[in-house]
């Protein structure tokens, strides 16, 4: 629908909310239609089928000369997206650290998108910038409760937070040169950040049970002749394991190394009284990466980088006359450019703040605990099944398991279930074979706070039956 001058209606302005109220039902109808067409956690048929569905609605390489109207476009393309997407709200969609967002955060995101504050100058985001400052400060105080002036900035997720963590470590090192040191369990973004920043490739330290070994870290730091920044992990991508942070902090202090903790997965466990102790030592870090689009149930992106000392973030300050002129800042307008390495960026803190305001930290902590408890129960079910093998009891909400068959069949089972749209399982490679050889494991990353262990028992049975059927068909012998 156009306005009285025949122009497309805007989302903002005095009438914007009225037009949104008219259009959103069409989007929701398309959402429901597409979800019904998919009828499961993922579209069936694999990449070719999904590409064909898209081509049927939008011919490849074409931009229509005439539009079909907002209502039809919303209905049809939303249906296409919903039918061709995986659904993280389905318990059997559990491959990745990919959460189902809370409805309240999605609703808040609509408001933020309609108002469209840009967080690079105060005159584009007056109250959004103040809300972000308050929210990030509160989260920083959760990470560093004993410090007088911690602070945090919003990022696009763990990758950007790890990049910022290494950048700030470099800027605070003598001669602005620092050597990254991390475990074999570290996220790939650590090596990528070192490459982007022109730092040496990370020194990689041995792990035991997917946890960095403090004795190996001590040896690695002793062998260095330059300043180091150690990157510890609180919630690994493969298993959810948490490095011994308190011991690592002691090693770093003794060696004069800076410490950054990648807690993108596990950091929100601070809000669960039953799990916060897993993060003992986190407050000794110089900086911490957090993600609320994992535990936190936010739409992507919802990352944070918290620092023990707010002055550490001053290295991000930059001057652009049209955004933070000296006379404006001297007159009291807040300078936002030093709050990110990005310029234009969305007010992502708004929906995070709405979620905290709606639920409170106790309820968020309860949701974290529920997911972790569900993982513990699922792991117990795996351990009780003679046809399945459990990697280890979960620390957070990740369960690694495999049927007692070869890697080739494990991979085939996962792809078969994915291409049928039946289940979306993750995979991890672990040194658990004979002589420490690598093996492929199936992975359940349980971030659905509405699911229970009962939702996953049929899936475990299905994996076991599929493995047995392959073995019976002569494709694979079942291994002991």
Steps between C-alpha positions, in 0.01 A plus 500: 500500500625848413445821689278786382768614254530156342835425666581174683396525865778543754532299819563807715317826539160558650327247274780248480374275777158483333649374174714251689188374677345441157802324351624282784200264479591425137853412609363275774268326253794431273697379801225253593457382141870438452541322832209271412656422161832415663334291775820423687828646618646548149398504134532165327688427180830675570649803320356420155144484628534827691649675195213373286242635744666840488516500120129423482422823687789721392644413157878503517672825410181700457376817665131561425413817313173524690449406861226267623411712803605486861234252615574236236876549519496456877273196489675317218861568591444442870340166414802420283740592778311306767464190282865505400654577840603282789294566809707534819177483700464135395683279752645289218678806358802482730813510287647835596508780755188628326227590746125544456444869578250609760181659364551808717845561349366459145220746571755745639708451186206611286478823699874559471489438125208741454665783692841409353737677740858491372739464788788707360393842627275632775285706264395176327434302818435718806327259736631184330856608573419570865320167534796321343741670741295394801446144377860433403622643829268267690624194309861604555435514875367144489827386343719711728305546825802610706625769263415869535483592132432209265328563168377315192422573137252336263638279224360282225598185690791293623708547186497880527544482877810282462634736237450793737653305789820442303498855363483648851768261620725617217435866579589442868817301432847660499581600147146402397613148425353196666502126434164320530502172692199267506403136538431252223138544609487872411245632254626554144434874538808533722736405218302713257519802732877458527520495120279810460703692759837404357595308815704180500303181453380380841722272704275197547510322836401140572163417655373210705133412460451813286631720785822700480775355720650758741834312512527513121409869509774567754755337272377687193517839671846427641627436147385839369723805481218746422186608691211256474122504513345172605156415361315258725165347410189477716278274293672338204316461171561126482410388852404801716797437729636787711871562546630511862476879508624557855817294440556668164469844661770409752729384218437821305574723800824315572611537138380860458261396223167662423190278514195504274221247560279390214181437699268547204331169581539459874506856630127527565534212748597779741127552547435140609596447866547129428750564219672831579778320686606343169624849410714553812797713397315681220521827691880481486498549123581828331212451255212258449294414193127434558218405262131536573407336170602171660386486863294817510264400216544811290479535122845526345698714571534552873865496606688689769861560596544578870821648644619499858613864464299745291815688402605195298229592248649845440719345233188489281457879502502666160408847379268576205395864479148429371425253784693610810641847449704633792263789568202261512665270753618799703138621503392167650389289205619142565766360268383161366770426241726344760230249591566279198733435208189532282342831402133451411359226721164388631378564857549133592519584870132605489355149459754359744391760755132432430560129560676561832228744603229248406649189656750618760836336554352222716273374221781522245717301738223244538482457122877446484477242777210323328699454178802372692286263707333371183843429352595305811187285469555442127859397571373250756265356236791466258715327763220254570465402133737212411496603134624851570819643643515818713805725477472639855252646744413851374628810676243728337236393248696312233474122470747310282407146406543249221358163405755219507575511129772647282544869428368451148169373633480768768536763228244321281246486782530873563460590131213259451302657784584851378402439138172344610427805715466267799773633729787747498792350694844652541835332458830524685834334442669376816826303557320201650592220260771236544830669579332841522377493140223742407139381505180671387237550770140613474416810697187624671525864608197545723399866512125452493361596842160352414636151420557213742700177489183318390512695171838349415445135594323420170788668315758285679292193416482609135878545477553157655249332268649666194848378595371149559315496167814605315692225673231242426500606134866416486612859465685496831577260781410622846816563699547419865 
